[in-house]
Short mmCIF file of C-alpha atoms in Angstrom, two decimals:
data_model
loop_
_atom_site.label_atom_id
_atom_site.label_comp_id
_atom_site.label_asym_id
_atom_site.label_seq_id
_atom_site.Cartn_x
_atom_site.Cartn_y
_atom_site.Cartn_z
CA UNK D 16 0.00 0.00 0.00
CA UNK D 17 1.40 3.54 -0.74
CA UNK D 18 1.66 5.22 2.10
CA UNK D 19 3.28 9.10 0.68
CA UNK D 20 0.68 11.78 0.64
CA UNK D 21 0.00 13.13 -2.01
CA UNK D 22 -0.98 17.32 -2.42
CA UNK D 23 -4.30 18.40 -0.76
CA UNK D 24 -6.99 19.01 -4.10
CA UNK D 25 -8.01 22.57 -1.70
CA UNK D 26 -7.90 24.42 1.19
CA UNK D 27 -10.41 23.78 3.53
CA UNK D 28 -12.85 26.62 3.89
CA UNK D 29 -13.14 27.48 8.06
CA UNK D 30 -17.11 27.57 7.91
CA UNK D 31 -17.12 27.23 11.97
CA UNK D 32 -15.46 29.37 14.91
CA UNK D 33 -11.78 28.32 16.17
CA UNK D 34 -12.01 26.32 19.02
CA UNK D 35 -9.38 24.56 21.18
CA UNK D 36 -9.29 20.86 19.86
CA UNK D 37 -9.69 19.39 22.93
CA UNK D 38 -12.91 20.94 23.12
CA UNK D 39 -14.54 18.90 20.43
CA UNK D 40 -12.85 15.87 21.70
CA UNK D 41 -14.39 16.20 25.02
CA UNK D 42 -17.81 16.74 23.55
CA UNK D 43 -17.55 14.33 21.12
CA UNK D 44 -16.61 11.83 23.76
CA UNK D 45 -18.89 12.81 26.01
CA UNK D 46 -21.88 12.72 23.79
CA UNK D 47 -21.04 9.24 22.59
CA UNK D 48 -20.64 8.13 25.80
CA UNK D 49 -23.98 9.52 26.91
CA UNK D 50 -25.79 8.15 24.31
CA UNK D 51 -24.38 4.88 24.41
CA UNK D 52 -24.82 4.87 27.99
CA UNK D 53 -29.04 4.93 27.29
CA UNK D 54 -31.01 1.65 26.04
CA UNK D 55 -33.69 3.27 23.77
CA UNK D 56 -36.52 1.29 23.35
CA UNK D 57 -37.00 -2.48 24.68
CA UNK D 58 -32.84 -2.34 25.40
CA UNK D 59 -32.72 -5.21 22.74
CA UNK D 60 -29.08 -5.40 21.04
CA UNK D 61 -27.78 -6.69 17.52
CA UNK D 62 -25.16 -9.47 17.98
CA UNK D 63 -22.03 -7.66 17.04
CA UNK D 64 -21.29 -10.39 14.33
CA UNK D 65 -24.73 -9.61 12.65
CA UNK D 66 -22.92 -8.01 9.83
CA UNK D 67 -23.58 -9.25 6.44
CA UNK D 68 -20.99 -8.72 3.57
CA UNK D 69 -17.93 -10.55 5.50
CA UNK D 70 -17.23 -14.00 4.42
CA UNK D 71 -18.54 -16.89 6.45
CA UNK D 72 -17.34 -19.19 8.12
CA UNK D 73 -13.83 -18.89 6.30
CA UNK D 74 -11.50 -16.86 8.63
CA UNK D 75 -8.80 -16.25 6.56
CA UNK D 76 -11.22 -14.80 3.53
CA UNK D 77 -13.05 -12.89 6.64
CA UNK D 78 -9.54 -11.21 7.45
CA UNK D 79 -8.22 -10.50 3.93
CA UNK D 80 -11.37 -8.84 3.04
CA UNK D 81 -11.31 -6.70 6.10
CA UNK D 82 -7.67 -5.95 5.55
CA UNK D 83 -8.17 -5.23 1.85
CA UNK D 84 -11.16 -2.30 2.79
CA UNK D 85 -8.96 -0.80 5.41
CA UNK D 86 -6.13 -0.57 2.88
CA UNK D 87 -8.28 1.07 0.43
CA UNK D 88 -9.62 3.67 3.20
CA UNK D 89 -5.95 4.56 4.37
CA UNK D 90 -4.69 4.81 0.61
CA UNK D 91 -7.90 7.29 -0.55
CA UNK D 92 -7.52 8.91 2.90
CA UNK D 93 -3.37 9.44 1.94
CA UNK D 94 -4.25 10.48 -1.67
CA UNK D 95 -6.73 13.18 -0.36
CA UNK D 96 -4.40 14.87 1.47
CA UNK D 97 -7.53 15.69 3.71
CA UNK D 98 -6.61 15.93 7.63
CA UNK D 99 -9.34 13.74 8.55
CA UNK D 100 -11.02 10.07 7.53
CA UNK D 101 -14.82 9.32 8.67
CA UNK D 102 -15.52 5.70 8.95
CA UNK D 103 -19.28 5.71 8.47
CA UNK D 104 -20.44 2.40 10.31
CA UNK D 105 -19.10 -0.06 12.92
CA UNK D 106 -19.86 -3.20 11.81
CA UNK D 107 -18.80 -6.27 14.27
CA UNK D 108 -15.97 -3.87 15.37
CA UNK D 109 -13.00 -5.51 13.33
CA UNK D 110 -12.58 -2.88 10.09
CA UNK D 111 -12.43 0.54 12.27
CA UNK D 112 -9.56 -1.63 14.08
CA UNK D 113 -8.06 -2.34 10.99
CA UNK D 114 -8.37 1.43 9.50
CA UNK D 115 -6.65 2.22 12.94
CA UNK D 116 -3.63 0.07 12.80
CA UNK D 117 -3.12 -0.08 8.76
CA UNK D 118 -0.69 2.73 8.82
CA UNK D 119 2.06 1.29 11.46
CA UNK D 120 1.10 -1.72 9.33
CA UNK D 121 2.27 -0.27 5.98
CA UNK D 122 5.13 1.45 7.85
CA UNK D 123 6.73 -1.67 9.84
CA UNK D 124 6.12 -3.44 6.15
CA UNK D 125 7.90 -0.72 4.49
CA UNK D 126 10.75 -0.86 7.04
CA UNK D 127 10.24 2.27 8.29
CA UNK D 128 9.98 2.75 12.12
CA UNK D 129 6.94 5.08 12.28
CA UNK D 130 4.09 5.52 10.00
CA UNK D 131 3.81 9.06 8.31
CA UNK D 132 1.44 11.62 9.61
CA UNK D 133 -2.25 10.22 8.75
CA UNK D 134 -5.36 11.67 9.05
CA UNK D 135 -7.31 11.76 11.94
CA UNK D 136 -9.84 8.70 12.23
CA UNK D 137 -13.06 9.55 13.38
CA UNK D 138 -16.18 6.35 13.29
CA UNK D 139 -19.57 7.78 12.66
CA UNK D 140 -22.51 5.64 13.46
CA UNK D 141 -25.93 6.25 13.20
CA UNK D 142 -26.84 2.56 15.22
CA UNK D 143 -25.71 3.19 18.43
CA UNK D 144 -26.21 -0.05 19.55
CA UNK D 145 -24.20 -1.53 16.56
CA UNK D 146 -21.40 0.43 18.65
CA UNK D 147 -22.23 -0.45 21.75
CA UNK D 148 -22.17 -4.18 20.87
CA UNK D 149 -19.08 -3.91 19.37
CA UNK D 150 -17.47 -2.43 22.39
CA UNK D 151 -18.95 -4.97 24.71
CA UNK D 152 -17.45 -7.19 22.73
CA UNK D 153 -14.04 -6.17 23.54
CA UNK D 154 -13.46 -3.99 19.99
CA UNK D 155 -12.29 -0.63 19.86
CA UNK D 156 -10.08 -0.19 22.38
CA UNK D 157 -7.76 2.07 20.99
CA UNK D 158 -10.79 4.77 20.32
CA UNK D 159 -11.84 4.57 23.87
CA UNK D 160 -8.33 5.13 25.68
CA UNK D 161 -8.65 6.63 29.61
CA UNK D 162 -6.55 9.10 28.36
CA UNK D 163 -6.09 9.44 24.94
CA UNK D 164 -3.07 11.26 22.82
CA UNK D 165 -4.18 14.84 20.69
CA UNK D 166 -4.43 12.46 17.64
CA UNK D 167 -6.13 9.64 18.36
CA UNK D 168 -9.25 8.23 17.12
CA UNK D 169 -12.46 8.94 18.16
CA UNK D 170 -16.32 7.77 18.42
CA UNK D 171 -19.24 9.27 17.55
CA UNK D 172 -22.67 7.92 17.55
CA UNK D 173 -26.34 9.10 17.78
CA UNK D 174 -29.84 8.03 15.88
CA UNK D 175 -29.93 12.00 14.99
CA UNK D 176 -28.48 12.84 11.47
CA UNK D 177 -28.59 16.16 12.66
CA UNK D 178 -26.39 15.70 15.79
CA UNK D 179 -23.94 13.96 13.65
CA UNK D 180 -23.85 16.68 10.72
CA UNK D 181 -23.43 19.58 13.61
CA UNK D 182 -20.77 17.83 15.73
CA UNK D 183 -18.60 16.79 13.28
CA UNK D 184 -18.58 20.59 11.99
CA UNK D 185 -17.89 21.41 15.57
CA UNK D 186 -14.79 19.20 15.17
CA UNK D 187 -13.89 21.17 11.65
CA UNK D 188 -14.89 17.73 9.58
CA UNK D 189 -16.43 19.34 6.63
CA UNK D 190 -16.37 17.45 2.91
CA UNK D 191 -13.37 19.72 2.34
CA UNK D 192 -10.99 18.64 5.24
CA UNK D 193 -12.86 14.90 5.35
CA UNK D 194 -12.07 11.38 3.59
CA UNK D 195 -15.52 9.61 4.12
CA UNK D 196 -15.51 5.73 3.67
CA UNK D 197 -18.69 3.62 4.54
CA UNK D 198 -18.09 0.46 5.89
CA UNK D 199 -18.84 -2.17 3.65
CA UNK D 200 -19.49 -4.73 5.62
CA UNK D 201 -23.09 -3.18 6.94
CA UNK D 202 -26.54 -4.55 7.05
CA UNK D 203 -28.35 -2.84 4.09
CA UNK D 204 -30.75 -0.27 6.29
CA UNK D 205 -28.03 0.60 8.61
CA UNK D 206 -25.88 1.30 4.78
CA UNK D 207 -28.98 3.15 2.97
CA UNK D 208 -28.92 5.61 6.30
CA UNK D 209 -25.49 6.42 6.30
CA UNK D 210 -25.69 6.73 2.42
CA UNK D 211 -28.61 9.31 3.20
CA UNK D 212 -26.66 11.11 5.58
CA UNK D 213 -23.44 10.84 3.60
CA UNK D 214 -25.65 13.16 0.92
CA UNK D 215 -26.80 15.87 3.18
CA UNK D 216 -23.15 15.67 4.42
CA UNK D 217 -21.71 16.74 1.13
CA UNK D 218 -24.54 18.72 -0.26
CA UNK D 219 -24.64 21.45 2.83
CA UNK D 220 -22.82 24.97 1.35
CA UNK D 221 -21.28 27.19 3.96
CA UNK D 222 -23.17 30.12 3.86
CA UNK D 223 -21.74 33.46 4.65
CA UNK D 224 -24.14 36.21 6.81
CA UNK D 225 -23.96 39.73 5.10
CA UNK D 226 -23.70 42.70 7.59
CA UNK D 227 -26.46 44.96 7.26
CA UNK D 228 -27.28 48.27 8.69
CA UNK D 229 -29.55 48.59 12.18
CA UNK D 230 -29.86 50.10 15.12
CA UNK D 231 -30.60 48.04 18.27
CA UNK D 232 -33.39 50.33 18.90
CA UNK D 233 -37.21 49.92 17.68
CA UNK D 234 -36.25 52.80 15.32
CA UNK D 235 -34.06 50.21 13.53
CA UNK D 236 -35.85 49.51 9.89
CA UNK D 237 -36.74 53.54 9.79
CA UNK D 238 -33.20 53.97 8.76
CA UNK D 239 -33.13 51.32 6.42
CA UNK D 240 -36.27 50.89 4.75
CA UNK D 241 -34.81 47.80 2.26
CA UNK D 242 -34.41 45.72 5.33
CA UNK D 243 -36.76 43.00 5.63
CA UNK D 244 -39.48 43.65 7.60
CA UNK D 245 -40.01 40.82 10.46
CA UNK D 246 -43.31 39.28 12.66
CA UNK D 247 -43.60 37.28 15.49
CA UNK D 248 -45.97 35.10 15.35
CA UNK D 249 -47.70 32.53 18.96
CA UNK D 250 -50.46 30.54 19.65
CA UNK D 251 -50.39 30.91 23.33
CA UNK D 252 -52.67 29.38 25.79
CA UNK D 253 -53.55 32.13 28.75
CA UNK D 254 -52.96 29.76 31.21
CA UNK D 255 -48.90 29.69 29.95
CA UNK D 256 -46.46 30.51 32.85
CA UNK D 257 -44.02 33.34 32.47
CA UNK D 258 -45.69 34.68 29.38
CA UNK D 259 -44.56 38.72 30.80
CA UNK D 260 -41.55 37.27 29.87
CA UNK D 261 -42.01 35.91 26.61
CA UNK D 262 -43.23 38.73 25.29
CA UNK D 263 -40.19 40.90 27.00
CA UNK D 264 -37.67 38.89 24.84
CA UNK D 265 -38.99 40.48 21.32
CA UNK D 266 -36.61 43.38 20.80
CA UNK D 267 -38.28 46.80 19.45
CA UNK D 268 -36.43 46.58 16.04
CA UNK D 269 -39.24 43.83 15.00
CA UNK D 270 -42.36 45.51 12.98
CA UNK D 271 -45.22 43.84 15.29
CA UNK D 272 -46.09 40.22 16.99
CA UNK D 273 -49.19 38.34 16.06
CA UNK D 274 -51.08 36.09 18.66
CA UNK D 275 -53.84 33.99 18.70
CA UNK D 276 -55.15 32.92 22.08
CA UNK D 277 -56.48 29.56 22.75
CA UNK D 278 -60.88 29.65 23.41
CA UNK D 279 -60.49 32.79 25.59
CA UNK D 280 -58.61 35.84 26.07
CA UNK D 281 -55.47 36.52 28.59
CA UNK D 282 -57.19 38.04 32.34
CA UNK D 283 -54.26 40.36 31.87
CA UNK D 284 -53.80 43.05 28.91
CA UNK D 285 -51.08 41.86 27.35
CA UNK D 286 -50.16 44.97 25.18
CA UNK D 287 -48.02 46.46 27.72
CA UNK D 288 -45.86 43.54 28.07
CA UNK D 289 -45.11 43.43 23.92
CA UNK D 290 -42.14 45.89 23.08
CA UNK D 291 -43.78 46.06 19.25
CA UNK D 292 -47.14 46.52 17.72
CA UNK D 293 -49.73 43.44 19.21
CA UNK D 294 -51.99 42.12 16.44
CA UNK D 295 -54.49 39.38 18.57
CA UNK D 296 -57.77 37.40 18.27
CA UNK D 297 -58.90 34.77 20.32
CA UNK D 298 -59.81 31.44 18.82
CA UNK D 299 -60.21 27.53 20.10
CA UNK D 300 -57.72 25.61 18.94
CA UNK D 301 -59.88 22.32 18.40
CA UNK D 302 -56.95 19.75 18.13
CA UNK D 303 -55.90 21.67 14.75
CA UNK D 304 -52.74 23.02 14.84
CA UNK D 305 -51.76 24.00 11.63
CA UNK D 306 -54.98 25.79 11.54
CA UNK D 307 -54.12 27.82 15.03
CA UNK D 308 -51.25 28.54 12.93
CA UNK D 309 -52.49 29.55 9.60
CA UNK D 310 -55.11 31.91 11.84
CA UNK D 311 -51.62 33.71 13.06
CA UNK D 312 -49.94 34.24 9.97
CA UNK D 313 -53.40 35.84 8.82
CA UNK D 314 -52.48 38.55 11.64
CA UNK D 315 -49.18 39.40 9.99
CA UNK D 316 -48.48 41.85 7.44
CA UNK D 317 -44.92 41.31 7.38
CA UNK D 318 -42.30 39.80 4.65
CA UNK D 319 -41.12 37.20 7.50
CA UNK D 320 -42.10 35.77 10.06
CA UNK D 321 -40.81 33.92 13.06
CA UNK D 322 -42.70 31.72 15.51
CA UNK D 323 -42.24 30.36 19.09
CA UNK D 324 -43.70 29.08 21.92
CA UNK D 325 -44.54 30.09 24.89
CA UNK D 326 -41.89 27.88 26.78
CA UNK D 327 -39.46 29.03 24.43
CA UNK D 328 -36.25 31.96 24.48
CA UNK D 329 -33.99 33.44 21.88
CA UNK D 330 -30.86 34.76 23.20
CA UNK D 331 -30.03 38.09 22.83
CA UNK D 332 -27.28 37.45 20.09
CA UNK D 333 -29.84 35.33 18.43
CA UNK D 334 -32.38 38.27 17.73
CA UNK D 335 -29.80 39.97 16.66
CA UNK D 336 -28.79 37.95 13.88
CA UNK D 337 -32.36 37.41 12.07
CA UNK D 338 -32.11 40.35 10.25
CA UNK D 339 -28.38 38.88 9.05
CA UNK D 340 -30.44 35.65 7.59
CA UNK D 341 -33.30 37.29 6.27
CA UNK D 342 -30.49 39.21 4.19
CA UNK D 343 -29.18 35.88 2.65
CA UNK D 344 -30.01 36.51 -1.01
CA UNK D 345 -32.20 33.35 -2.75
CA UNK D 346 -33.28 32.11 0.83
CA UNK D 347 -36.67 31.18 1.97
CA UNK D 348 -36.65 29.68 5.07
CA UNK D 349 -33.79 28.91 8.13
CA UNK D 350 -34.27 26.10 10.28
CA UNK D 351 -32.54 26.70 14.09
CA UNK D 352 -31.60 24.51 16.58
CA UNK D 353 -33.78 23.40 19.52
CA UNK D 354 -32.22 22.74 23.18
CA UNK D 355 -34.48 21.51 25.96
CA UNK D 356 -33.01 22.49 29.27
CA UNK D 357 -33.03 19.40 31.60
CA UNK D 358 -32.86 18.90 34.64
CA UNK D 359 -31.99 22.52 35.23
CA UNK D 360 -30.93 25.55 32.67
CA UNK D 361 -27.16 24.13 32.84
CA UNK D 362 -27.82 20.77 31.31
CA UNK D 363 -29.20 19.95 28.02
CA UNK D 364 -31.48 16.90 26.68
CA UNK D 365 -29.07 14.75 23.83
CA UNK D 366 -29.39 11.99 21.56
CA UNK D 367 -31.96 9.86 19.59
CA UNK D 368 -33.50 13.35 18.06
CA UNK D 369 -33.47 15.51 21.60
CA UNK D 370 -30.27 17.82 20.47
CA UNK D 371 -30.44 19.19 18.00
CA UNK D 372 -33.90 18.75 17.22
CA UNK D 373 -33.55 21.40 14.63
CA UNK D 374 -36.92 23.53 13.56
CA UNK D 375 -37.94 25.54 10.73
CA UNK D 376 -39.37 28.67 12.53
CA UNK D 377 -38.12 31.78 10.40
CA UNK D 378 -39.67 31.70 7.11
CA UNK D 379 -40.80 34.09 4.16
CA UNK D 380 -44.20 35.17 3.85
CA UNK D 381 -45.20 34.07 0.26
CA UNK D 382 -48.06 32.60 -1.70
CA UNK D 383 -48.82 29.19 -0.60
CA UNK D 384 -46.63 29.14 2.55
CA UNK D 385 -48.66 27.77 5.36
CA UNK D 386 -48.67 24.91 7.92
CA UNK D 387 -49.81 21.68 7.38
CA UNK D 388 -50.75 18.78 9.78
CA UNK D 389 -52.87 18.90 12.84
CA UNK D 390 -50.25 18.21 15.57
CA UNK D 391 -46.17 18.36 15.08
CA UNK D 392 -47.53 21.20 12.12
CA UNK D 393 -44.84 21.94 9.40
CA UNK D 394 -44.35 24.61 7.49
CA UNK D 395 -44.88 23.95 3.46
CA UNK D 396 -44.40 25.90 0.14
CA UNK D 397 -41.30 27.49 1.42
CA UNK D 398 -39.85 29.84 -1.86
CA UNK D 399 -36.10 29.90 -2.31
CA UNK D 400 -33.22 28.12 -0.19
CA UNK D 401 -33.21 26.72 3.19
CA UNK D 402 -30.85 27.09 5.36
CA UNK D 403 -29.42 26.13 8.86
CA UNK D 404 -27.66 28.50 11.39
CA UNK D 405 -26.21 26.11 13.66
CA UNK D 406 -24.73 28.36 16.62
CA UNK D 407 -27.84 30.11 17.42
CA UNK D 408 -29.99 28.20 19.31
CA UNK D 409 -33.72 28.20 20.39
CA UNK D 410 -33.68 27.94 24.34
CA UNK D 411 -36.92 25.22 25.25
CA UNK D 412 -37.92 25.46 28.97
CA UNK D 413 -40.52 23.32 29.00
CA UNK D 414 -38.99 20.95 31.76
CA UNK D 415 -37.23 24.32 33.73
CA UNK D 416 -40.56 26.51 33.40
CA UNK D 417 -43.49 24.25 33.68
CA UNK D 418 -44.23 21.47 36.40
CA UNK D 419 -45.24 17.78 35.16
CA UNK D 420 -49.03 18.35 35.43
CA UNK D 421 -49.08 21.22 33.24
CA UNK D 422 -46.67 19.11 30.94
CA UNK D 423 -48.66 16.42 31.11
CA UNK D 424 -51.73 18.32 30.03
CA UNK D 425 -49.70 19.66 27.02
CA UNK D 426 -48.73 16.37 25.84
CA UNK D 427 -52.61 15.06 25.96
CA UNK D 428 -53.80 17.97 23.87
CA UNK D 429 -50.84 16.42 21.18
CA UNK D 430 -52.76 12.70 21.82
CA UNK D 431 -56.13 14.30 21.11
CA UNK D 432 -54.33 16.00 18.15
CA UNK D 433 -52.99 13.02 16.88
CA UNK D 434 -56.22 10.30 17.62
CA UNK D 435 -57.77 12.32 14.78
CA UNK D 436 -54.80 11.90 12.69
CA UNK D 437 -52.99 8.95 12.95
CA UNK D 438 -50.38 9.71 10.52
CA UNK D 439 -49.57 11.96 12.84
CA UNK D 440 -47.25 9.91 14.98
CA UNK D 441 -47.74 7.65 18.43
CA UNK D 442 -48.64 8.59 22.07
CA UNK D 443 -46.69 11.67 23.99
CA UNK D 444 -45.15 10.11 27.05
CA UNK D 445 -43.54 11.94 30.14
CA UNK D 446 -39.78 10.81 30.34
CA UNK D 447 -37.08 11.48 32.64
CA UNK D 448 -34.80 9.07 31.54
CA UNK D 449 -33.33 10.94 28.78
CA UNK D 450 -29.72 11.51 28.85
CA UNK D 451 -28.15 15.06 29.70
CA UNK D 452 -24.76 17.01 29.13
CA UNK D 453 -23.55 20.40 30.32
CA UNK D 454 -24.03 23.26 28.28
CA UNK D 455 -20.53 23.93 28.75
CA UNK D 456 -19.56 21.71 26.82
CA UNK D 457 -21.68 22.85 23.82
CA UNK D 458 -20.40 26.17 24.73
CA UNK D 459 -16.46 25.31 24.88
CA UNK D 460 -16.96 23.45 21.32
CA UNK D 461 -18.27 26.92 19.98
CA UNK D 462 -21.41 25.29 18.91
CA UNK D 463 -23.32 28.15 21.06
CA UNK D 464 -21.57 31.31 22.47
CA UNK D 465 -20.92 31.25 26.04
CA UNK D 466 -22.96 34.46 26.69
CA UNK D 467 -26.29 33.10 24.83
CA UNK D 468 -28.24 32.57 27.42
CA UNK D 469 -31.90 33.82 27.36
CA UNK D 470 -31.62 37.49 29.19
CA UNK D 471 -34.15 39.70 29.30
CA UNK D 472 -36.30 41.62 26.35
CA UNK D 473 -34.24 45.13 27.76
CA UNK D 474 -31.25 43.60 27.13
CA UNK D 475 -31.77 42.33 23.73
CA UNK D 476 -32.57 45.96 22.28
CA UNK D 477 -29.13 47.13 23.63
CA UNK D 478 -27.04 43.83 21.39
CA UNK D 479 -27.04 45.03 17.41
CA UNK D 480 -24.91 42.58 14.75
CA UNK D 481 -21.43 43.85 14.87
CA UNK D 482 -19.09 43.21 11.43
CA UNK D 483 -16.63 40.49 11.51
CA UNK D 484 -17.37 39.74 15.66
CA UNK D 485 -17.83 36.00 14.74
CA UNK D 486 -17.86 33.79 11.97
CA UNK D 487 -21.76 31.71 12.36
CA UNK D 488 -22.21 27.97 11.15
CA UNK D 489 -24.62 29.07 8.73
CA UNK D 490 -25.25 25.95 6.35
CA UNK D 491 -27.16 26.00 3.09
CA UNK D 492 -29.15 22.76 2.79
CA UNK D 493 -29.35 20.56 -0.65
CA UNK D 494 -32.55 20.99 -2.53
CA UNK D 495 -35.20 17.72 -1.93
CA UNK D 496 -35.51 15.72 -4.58
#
């Protein structure tokens, strides 16, 4: 096997904030760990030698074809000249130890007494328990050292394609620094997932966030009347806790906020509480709601429009910003990522689809844009590109800001949704058993900056998009077939 690298085809273009490596490796590991730590489901496991593709029951065919793909990885990985090779499945456990150790391999073979400088191996998996059998059976040692050397390889596994996408751009693994090899040796659904993720992987386009001209004041768009103008649109129950502060979060630059009230109006006026213009009718939501919805963009008159919940924050930063993505030329919609505080605001909920449970909630106003579906409603007809800013995040308080009962209630108004459309999905249970991390760790990896946290509406009007402050993880998504 030829072991010389060969030139780098391009530089790699730095689409993410600088961050200390040993950032990502901490959150990488931790994150695998935590997720491989929780049983989803019935706790059933694959047999880690439930791989089809390897030869059976000859051993010595089993090896040589295992040796043969880890050859081929190494030598594409070489010829790249890219820093880093993603091994996208586990398998039983034997090829990522074989992609690990072909190098010295080569090297000692060669007569040489080191290998050269390699790239850096990183397995992907989106079957966590294909990787948790494998370690239980004894494989992957070298991935999982107590205390591992700046260059050694590392795990990552989650059921979210969206977890995987983020973190590894977190780690600066982007399809220009990146040799990606699937494992061959892979069940066919686990290999038609990875091949779907290995798409979304290539086809995302940094996306860079034009400066524009405002004033963190609710004089803003006077000054600049091509600006986009923006609404916030809620379906809010009166009952909500906290809702003085929901509304004290919308900084004064935004044109107005649009709210329909579920079967009866707030006992409070809620007009002094909104920083902007309050457009508001009051109607029952009847286990519909896409139509709650569609009644709230009817209150708009703006070009966008934004929507949250009530147990739901943008930072400071984040408000900030919106006018920044609404100035992306050819784009129709942004999805942003959703974090669910848990068990207090310093911990966050991860893995199968908790983090980053991304949403599409700031959209263009256009013909035929409108929601769809009467619970876990979607926004359809979306005009133009959409796109994903990955370092701004939506702040979910549901478990910090509302007790169980009132959760409880929440999640049976979703099963009364859903009864009356089944396609809508299965029963909303209360959990506590999913896994947490620290948001520090989120924080340290520069997937969210430090100073993010949801702050008060006064606050927000005083924080105004600065040029060149930070470089965003702003991703342009590839077009559905």
């Amino acid at each position: 096997m030829s072991i010389a690298p060969e030139t780098p085809r391009g530089a790699a273009r730095p689409d993410a904030p600088t961050v200390p490596p040993g950032a990502t490796d901490a959150l990488l590991a931790a994150y695998t760990s935590t997720v491989l730590g929780f049983r989803l489901g019935d706790g059933q496991e694959n047999p880690a030698d439930d791989v089809t593709g390897l030869p059976r029951p000859d051993a010595d065919a089993r090896r040589q074809a295992v040796r043969q793909a880890a050859d081929k990885a190494v030598r594409l990985a070489l010829r790249s000249g890219r820093p880093h090779l993603v091994l996208l499945g586990t398998g039983d456990g034997t090829l990522p130890e074989a992609v690990y150790a072909a190098p010295a391999a080569a090297a000692s073979a060669a007569g040489h007494s080191a290998p050269p400088a390699v790239p850096r191996l990183t397995l992907c998996d989106l079957a966590p328990e294909r990787m948790r059998a494998a370690l239980t059976c004894g494989h992957l040692k070298d991935f999982t050292a107590p205390a591992p050397l700046p260059n050694a390889p590392r795990l990552l596994a989650d059921t979210s394609p969206w977890a995987m996408l983020l973190l590894l751009r977190a780690t600066g693994i982007t399809p220009e620094t990146a040799t990606l090899f699937p494992n061959p040796f892979l069940p066919g659904a686990e290999a038609e997932a990875l091949h779907r993720w290995r798409r979304l992987f290539a086809g995302c386009v940094p996306v860079d966030l034009p400066d524009v001209p405002q004033r963190a004041d609710e004089s803003a768009h006077t000054d600049a009347p091509s600006l986009p103008g923006l609404g916030v649109g809620a379906i809010l129950h009166p009952a909500e806790p906290d809702l003085p502060a929901f509304f004290a979060q919308v900084p004064g630059w935004v044109r107005e906020m649009a709210v329909v009230w579920d079967g009866a109006p707030p006992a409070f006026d809620p007009v002094p509480l909104c920083p902007v213009p309050l457009r508001q009718t009051v109607r029952p939501l009847g286990g519909d709601f896409s139509a709650q919805r569609n009644a709230m963009l009817g209150l708009l008159s703006t070009e966008w429009c934004l929507y949250l919940d009530a147990d739901e924050r943008l930072a400071p930063r984040t408000w900030a910003l919106l006018p920044r993505l609404m100035a992306v030329p050819g784009t129709g919609a942004w999805l942003l990522p959703r974090a669910t505080a848990y068990p207090d605001p310093n911990h966050l909920r991860v893995g199968y689809g908790l983090w980053p449970d991304v949403q599409l909630r700031l959209f263009r106003r256009m013909p035929g844009v409108c929601f769809r579906g009467a619970v876990h409603e979607r926004v359809v007809g979306v005009h133009g590109h959409t796109c994903l800013l990955a370092d701004a995040w939506i702040d979910h308080l549901s478990w910090t800001a509302k007790d169980r009962g009132a959760l409880a209630e929440r999640l049976r108004v979703f099963n009364a949704a859903g009864t009356a459309q089944p396609s809508s999905g299965g029963l909303h249970r209360l959990s506590t058993e999913y896994p947490a991390l620290p948001r520090s760790l989120f924080v340290d990896a520069g997937l969210v900056p430090a100073d993010s946290e949801p702050a008060d509406g006064n606050d927000a009007d005083k924080l105004a998009p600065k040029a060149g402050a930070r470089r965003h993880l702003a991703l342009r998504l590839p077009l559905s077939p």
